[in-house]
PDB file of C-alpha atoms in Angstrom:
ATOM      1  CA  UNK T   1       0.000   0.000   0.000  1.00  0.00           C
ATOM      2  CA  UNK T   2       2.066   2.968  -1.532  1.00  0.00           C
ATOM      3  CA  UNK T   3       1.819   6.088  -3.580  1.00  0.00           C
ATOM      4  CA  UNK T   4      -1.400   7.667  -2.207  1.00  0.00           C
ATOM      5  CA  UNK T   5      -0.123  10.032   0.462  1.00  0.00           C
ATOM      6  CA  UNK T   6      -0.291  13.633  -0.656  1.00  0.00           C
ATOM      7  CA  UNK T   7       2.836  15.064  -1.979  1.00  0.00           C
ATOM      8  CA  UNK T   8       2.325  18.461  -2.284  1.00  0.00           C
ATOM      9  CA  UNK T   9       3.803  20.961   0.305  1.00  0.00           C
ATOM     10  CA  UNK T  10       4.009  19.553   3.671  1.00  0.00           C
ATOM     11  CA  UNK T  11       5.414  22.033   7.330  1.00  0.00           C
ATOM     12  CA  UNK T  12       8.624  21.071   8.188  1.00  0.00           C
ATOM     13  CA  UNK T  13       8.768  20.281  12.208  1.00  0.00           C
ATOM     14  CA  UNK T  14      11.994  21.063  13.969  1.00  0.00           C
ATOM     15  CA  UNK T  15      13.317  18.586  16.291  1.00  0.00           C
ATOM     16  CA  UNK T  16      16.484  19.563  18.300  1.00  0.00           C
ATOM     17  CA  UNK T  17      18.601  16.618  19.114  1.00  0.00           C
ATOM     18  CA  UNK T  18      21.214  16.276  21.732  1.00  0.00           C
ATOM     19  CA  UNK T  19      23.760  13.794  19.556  1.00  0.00           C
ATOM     20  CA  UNK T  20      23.117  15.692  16.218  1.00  0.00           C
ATOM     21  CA  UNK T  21      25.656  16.929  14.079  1.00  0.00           C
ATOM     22  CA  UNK T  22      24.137  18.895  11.344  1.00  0.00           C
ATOM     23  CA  UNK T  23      20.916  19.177  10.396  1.00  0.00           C
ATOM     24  CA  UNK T  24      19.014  16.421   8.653  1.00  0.00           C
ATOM     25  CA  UNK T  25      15.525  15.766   6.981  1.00  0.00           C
ATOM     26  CA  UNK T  26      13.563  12.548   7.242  1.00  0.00           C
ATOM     27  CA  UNK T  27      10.020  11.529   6.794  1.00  0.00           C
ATOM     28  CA  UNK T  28       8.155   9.670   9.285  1.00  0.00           C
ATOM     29  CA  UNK T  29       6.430   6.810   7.465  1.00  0.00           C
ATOM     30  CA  UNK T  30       4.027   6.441   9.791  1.00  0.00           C
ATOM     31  CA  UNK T  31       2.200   9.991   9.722  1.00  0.00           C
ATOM     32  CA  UNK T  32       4.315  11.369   6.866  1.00  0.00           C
ATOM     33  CA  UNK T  33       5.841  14.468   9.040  1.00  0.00           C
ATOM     34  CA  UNK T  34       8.522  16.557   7.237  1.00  0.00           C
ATOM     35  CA  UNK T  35      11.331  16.598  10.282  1.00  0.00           C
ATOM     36  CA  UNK T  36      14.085  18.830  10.450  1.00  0.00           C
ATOM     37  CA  UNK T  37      16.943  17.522  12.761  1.00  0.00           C
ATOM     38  CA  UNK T  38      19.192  20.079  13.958  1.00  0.00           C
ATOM     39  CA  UNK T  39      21.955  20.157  16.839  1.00  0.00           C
ATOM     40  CA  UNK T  40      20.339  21.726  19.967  1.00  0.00           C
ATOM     41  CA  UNK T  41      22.366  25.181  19.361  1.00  0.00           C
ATOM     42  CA  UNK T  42      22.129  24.872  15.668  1.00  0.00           C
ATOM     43  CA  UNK T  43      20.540  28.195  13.859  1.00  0.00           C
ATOM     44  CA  UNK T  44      16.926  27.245  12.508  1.00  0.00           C
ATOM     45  CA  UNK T  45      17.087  29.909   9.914  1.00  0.00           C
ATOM     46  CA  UNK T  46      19.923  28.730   7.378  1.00  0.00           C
ATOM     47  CA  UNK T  47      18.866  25.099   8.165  1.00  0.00           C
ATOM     48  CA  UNK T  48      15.304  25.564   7.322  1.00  0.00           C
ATOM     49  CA  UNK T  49      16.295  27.739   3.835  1.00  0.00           C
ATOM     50  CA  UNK T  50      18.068  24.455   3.048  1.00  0.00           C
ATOM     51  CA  UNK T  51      15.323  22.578   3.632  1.00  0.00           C
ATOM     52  CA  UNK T  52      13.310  24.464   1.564  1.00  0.00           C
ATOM     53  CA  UNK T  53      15.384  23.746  -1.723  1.00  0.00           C
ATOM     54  CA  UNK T  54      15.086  19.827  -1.172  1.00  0.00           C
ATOM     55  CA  UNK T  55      10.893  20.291  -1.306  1.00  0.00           C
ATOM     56  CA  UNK T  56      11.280  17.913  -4.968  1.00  0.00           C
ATOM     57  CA  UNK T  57      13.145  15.090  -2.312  1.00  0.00           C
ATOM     58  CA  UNK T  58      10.413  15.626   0.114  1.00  0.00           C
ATOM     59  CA  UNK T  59       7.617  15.663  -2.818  1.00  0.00           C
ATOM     60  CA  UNK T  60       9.644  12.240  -3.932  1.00  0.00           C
ATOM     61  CA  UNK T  61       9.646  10.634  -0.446  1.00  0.00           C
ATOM     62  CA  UNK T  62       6.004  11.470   0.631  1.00  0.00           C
ATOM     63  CA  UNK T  63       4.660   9.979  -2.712  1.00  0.00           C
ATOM     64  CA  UNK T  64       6.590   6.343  -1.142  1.00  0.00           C
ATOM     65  CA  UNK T  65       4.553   6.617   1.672  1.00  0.00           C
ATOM     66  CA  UNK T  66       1.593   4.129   2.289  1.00  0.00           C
ATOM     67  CA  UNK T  67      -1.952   4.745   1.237  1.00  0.00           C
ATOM     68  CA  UNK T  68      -4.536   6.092   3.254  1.00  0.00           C
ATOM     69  CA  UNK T  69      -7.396   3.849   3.865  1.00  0.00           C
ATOM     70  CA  UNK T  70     -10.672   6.175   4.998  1.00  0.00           C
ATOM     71  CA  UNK T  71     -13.180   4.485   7.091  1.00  0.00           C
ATOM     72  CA  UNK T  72     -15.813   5.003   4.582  1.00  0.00           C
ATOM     73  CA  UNK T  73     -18.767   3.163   2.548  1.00  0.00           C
ATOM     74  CA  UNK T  74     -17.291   0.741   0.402  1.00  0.00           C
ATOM     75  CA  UNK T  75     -13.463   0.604   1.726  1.00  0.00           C
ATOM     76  CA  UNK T  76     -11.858  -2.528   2.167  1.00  0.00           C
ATOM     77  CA  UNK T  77      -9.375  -2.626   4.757  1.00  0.00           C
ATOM     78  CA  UNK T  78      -6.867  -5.689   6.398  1.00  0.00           C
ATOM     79  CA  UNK T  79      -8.179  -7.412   9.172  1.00  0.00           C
ATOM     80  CA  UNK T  80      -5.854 -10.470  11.141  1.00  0.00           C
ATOM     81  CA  UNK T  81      -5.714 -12.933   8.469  1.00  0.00           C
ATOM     82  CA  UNK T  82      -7.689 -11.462   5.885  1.00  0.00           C
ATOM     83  CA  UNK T  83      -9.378  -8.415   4.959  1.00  0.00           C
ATOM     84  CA  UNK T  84     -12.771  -6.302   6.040  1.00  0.00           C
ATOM     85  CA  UNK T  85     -15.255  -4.216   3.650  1.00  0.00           C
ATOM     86  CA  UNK T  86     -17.514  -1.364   5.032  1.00  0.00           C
ATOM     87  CA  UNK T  87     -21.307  -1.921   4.079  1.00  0.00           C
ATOM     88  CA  UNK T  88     -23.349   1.063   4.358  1.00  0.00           C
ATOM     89  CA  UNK T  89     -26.619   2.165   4.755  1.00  0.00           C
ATOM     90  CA  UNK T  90     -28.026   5.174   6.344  1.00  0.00           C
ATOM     91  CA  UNK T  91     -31.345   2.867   7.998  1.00  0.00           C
ATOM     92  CA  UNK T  92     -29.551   0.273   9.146  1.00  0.00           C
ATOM     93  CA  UNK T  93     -29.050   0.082  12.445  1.00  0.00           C
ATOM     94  CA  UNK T  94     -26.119   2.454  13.857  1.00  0.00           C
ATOM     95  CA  UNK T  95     -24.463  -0.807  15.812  1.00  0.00           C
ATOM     96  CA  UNK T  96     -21.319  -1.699  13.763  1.00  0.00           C
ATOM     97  CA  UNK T  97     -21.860  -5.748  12.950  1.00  0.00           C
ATOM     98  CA  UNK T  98     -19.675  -7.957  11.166  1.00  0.00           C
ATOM     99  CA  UNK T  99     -20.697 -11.211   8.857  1.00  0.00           C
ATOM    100  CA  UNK T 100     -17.380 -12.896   7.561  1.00  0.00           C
ATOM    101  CA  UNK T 101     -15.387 -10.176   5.642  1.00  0.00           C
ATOM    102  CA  UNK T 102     -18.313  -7.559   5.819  1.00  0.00           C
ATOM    103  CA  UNK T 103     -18.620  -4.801   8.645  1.00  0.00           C
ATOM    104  CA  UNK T 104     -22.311  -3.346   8.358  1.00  0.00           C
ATOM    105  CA  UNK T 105     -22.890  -0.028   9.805  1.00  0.00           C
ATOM    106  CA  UNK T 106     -25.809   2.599   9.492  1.00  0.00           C
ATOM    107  CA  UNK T 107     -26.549   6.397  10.722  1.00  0.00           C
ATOM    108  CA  UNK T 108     -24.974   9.330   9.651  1.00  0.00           C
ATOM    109  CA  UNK T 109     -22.061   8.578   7.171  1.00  0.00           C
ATOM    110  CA  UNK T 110     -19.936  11.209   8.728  1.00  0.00           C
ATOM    111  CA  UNK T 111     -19.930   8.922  11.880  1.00  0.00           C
ATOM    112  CA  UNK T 112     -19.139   5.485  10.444  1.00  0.00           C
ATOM    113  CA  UNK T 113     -15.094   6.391  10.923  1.00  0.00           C
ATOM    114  CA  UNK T 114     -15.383   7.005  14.179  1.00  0.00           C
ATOM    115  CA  UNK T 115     -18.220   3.868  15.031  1.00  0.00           C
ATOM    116  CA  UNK T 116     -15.638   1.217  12.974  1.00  0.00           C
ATOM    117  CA  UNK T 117     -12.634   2.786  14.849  1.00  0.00           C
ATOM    118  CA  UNK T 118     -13.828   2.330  18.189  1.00  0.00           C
ATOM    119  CA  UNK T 119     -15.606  -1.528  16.579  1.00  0.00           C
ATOM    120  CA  UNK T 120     -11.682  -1.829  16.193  1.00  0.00           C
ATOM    121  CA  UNK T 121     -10.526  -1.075  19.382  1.00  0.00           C
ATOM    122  CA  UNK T 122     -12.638  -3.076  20.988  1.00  0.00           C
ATOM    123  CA  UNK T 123     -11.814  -6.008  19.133  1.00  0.00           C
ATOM    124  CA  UNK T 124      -8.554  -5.525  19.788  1.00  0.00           C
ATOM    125  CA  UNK T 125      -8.491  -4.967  23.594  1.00  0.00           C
ATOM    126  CA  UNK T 126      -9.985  -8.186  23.983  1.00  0.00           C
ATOM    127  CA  UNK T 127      -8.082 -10.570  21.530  1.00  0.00           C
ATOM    128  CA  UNK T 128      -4.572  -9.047  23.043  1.00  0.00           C
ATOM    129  CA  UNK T 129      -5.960  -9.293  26.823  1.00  0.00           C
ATOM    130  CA  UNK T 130      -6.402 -13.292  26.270  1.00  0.00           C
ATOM    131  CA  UNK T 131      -3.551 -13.670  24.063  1.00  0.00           C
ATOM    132  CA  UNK T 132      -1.414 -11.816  26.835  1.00  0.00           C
ATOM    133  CA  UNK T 133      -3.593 -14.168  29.801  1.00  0.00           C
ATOM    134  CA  UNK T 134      -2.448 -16.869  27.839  1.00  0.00           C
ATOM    135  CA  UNK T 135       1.181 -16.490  27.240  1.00  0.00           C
ATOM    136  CA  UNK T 136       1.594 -15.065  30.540  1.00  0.00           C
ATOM    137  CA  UNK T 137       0.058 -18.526  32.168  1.00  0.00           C
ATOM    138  CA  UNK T 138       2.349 -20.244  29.832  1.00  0.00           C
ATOM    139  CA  UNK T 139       5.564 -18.501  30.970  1.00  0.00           C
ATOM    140  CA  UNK T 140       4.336 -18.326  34.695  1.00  0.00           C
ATOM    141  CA  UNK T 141       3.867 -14.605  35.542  1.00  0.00           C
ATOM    142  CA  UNK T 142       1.082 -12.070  36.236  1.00  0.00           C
ATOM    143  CA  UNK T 143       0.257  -9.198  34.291  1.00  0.00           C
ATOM    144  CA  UNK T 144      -1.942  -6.579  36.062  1.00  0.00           C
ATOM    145  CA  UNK T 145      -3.237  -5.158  33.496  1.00  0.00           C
ATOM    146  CA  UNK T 146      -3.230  -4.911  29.618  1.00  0.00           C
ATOM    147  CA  UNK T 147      -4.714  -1.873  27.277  1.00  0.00           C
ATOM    148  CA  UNK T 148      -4.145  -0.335  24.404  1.00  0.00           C
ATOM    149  CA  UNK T 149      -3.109   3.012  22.817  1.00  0.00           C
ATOM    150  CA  UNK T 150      -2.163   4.661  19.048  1.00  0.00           C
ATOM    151  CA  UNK T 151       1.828   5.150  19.310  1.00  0.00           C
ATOM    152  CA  UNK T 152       3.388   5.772  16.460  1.00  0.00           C
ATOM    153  CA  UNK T 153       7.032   4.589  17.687  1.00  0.00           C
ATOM    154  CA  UNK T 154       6.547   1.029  19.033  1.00  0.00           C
ATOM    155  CA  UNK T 155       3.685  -2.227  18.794  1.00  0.00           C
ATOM    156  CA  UNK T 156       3.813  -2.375  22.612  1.00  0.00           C
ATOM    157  CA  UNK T 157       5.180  -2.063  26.239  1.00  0.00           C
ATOM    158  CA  UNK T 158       5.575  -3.377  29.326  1.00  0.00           C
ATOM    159  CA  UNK T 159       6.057  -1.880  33.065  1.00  0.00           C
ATOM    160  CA  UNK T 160       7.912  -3.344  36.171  1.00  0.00           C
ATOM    161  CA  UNK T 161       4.896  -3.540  37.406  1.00  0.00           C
ATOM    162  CA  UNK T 162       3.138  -6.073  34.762  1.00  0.00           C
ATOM    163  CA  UNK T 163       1.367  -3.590  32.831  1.00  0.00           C
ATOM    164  CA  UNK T 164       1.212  -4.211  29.215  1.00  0.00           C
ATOM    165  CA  UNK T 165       0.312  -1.597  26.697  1.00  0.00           C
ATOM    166  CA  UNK T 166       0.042  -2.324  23.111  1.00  0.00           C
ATOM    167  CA  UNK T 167      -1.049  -0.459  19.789  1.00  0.00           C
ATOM    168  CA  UNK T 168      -4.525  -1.129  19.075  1.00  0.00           C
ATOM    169  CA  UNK T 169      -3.535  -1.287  14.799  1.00  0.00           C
ATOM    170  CA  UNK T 170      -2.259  -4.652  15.600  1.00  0.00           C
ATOM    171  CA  UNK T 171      -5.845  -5.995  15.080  1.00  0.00           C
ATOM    172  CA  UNK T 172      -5.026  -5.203  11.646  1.00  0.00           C
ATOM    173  CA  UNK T 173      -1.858  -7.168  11.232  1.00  0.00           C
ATOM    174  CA  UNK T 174      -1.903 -11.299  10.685  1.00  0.00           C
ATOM    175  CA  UNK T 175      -2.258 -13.001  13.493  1.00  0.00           C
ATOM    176  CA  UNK T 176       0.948 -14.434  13.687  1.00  0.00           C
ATOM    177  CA  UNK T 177       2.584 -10.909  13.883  1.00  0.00           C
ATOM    178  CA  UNK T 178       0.498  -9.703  17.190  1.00  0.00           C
ATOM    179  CA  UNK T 179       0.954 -13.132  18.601  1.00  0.00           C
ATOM    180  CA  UNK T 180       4.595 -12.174  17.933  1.00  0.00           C
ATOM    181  CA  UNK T 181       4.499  -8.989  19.840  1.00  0.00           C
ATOM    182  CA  UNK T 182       2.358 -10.063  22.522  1.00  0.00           C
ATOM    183  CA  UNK T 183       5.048 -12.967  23.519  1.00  0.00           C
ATOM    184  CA  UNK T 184       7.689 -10.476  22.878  1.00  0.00           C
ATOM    185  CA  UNK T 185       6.135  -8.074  26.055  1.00  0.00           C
ATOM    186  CA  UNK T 186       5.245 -10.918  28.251  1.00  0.00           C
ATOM    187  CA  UNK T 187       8.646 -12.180  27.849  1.00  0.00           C
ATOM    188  CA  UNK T 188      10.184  -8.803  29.398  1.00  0.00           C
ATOM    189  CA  UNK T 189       7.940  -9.318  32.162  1.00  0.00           C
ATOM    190  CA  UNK T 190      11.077 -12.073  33.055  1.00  0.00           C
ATOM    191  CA  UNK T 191      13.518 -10.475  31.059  1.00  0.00           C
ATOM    192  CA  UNK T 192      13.939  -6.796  30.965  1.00  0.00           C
ATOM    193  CA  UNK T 193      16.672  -7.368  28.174  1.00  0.00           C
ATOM    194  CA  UNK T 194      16.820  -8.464  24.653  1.00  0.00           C
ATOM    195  CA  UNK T 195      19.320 -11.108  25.290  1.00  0.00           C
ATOM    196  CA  UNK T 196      19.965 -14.891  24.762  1.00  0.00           C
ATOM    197  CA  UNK T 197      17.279 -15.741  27.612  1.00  0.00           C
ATOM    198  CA  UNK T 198      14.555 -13.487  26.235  1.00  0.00           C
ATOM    199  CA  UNK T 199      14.751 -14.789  22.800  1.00  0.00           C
ATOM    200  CA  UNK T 200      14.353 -18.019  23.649  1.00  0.00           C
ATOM    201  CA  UNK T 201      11.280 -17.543  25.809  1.00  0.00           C
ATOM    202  CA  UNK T 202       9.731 -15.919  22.706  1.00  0.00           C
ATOM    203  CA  UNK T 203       9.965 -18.575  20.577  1.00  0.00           C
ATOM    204  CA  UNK T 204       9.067 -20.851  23.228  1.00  0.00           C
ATOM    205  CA  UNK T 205       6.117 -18.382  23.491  1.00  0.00           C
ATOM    206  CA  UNK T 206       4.793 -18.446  20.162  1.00  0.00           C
ATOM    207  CA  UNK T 207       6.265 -21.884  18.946  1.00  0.00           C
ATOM    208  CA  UNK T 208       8.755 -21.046  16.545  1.00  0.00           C
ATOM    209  CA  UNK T 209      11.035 -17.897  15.296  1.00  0.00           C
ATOM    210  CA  UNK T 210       9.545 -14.390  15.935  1.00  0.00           C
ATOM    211  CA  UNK T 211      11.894 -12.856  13.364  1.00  0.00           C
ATOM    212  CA  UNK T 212       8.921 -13.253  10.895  1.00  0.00           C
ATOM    213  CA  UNK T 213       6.886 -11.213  12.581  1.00  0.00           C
ATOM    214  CA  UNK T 214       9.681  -8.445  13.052  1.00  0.00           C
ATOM    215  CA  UNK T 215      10.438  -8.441   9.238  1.00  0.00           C
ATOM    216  CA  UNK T 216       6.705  -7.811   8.628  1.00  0.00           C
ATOM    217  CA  UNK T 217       6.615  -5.247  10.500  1.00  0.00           C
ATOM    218  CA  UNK T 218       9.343  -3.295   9.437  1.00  0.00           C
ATOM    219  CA  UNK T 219       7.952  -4.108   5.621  1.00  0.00           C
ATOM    220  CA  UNK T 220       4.281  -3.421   6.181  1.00  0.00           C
ATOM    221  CA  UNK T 221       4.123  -1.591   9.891  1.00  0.00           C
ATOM    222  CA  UNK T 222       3.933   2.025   8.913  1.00  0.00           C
ATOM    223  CA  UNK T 223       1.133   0.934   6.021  1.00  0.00           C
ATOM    224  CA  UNK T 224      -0.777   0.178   9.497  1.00  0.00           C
ATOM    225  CA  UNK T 225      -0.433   4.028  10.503  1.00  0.00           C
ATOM    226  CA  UNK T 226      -2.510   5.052   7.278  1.00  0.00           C
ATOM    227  CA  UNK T 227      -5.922   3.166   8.118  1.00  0.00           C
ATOM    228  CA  UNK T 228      -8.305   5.082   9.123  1.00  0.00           C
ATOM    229  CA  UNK T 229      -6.826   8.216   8.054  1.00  0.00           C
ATOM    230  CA  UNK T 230      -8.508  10.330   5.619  1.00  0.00           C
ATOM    231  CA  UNK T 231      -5.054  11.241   4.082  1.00  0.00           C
TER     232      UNK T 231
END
């Protein structure tokens, strides 16, 4: 899912950064922010004029980044293993229902993003909150809590104190990638580490390699970012 994000004139957001430099422009594939990295006594002035003669590299760059998929009547989205289409009808009933690969919806069209959205969410919370019971029976420690958020930097995260927060846009990933990440944060609950120990509870965890699930992700994950979004 590529080529659909707009690529006409986009702010440039200045980010001062401790270990920089010299200043440095990347694109966040994820919400397609213009950044401008710049040593924390850098001048913004000169770094920003040179910014502004690379808009045909930005222009280039933003056109890579991942469609936007709108929740709206007719749009076909993924879904765990497969995919989902929106079925609309203004009198049908409000209450977002699904039937196989079919979500139907009614009401006000300007409301179905947010109705499927929170449909989503929902879904979500409770497929990673038995996945997580599960694993965390398996590998013998208690979580105290699991939810779910929108971050843009990371799939999930885990606190001393066996709270597990994950991105609700794995419900749209296949299943073996979210089974992936949930093992990957009940694992830290033993080992706060990425080392020899950790990976091998993983793939104890979820029967096999996880490095499947991490290629996917770095292939695919920002595509994620872009559902839902009207552009």
């Amino acid at each position: 899912m590529t080529g659909g994000a707009p690529v006409s004139a986009a702010p440039i957001k200045v980010v001062r950064h401790a270990r920089a430099r010299r200043a440095r422009l990347s694109i966040d594939p994820a919400t397609g922010t213009v950044r401008l990295t710049l040593p924390t006594r850098a001048p913004a002035g000169p770094a920003l004029r040179w910014a502004a003669e690379k808009a045909a590299w930005i222009a280039a760059e933003r056109a890579k980044l991942p469609t936007a998929i709108p929740f709206v009547p007719g749009a076909t989205f993924p879904f765990r293993d497969g995919s989902l289409m929106i079925a609309w009808r203004a009198d049908a009933p409000r209450r977002v229902v699904r039937d196989g690969p079919t979500l139907y919806c009614g009401g006000p069209v300007e409301a179905i993003s947010g109705r499927v959205t929170r449909w989503l969410r929902a879904q979500a919370l409770d497929l990673l909150t038995a996945e997580t019971e599960r694993f965390a029976a398996q590998a013998g420690v208690a979580v105290s809590n699991v939810s779910i958020g929108d971050p843009r930097g990371r799939w999930g995260s885990c606190s001393s104190r066996g709270a597990i927060r994950y991105s609700w846009r794995l419900i749209l990933a296949p299943d073996f990638v979210r089974q992936a990440t949930v093992a990957h944060e009940v694992s830290h609950l033993i080992h706060m580490n990425h080392g020899a120990d950790f990976h091998a509870l993983v793939a104890t965890l979820v029967g096999g390699d996880a490095d499947r699930s991490r290629t996917w992700l770095r292939r695919h994950g920002a595509a994620l970012h872009w559902v839902g979004r009207s552009g």
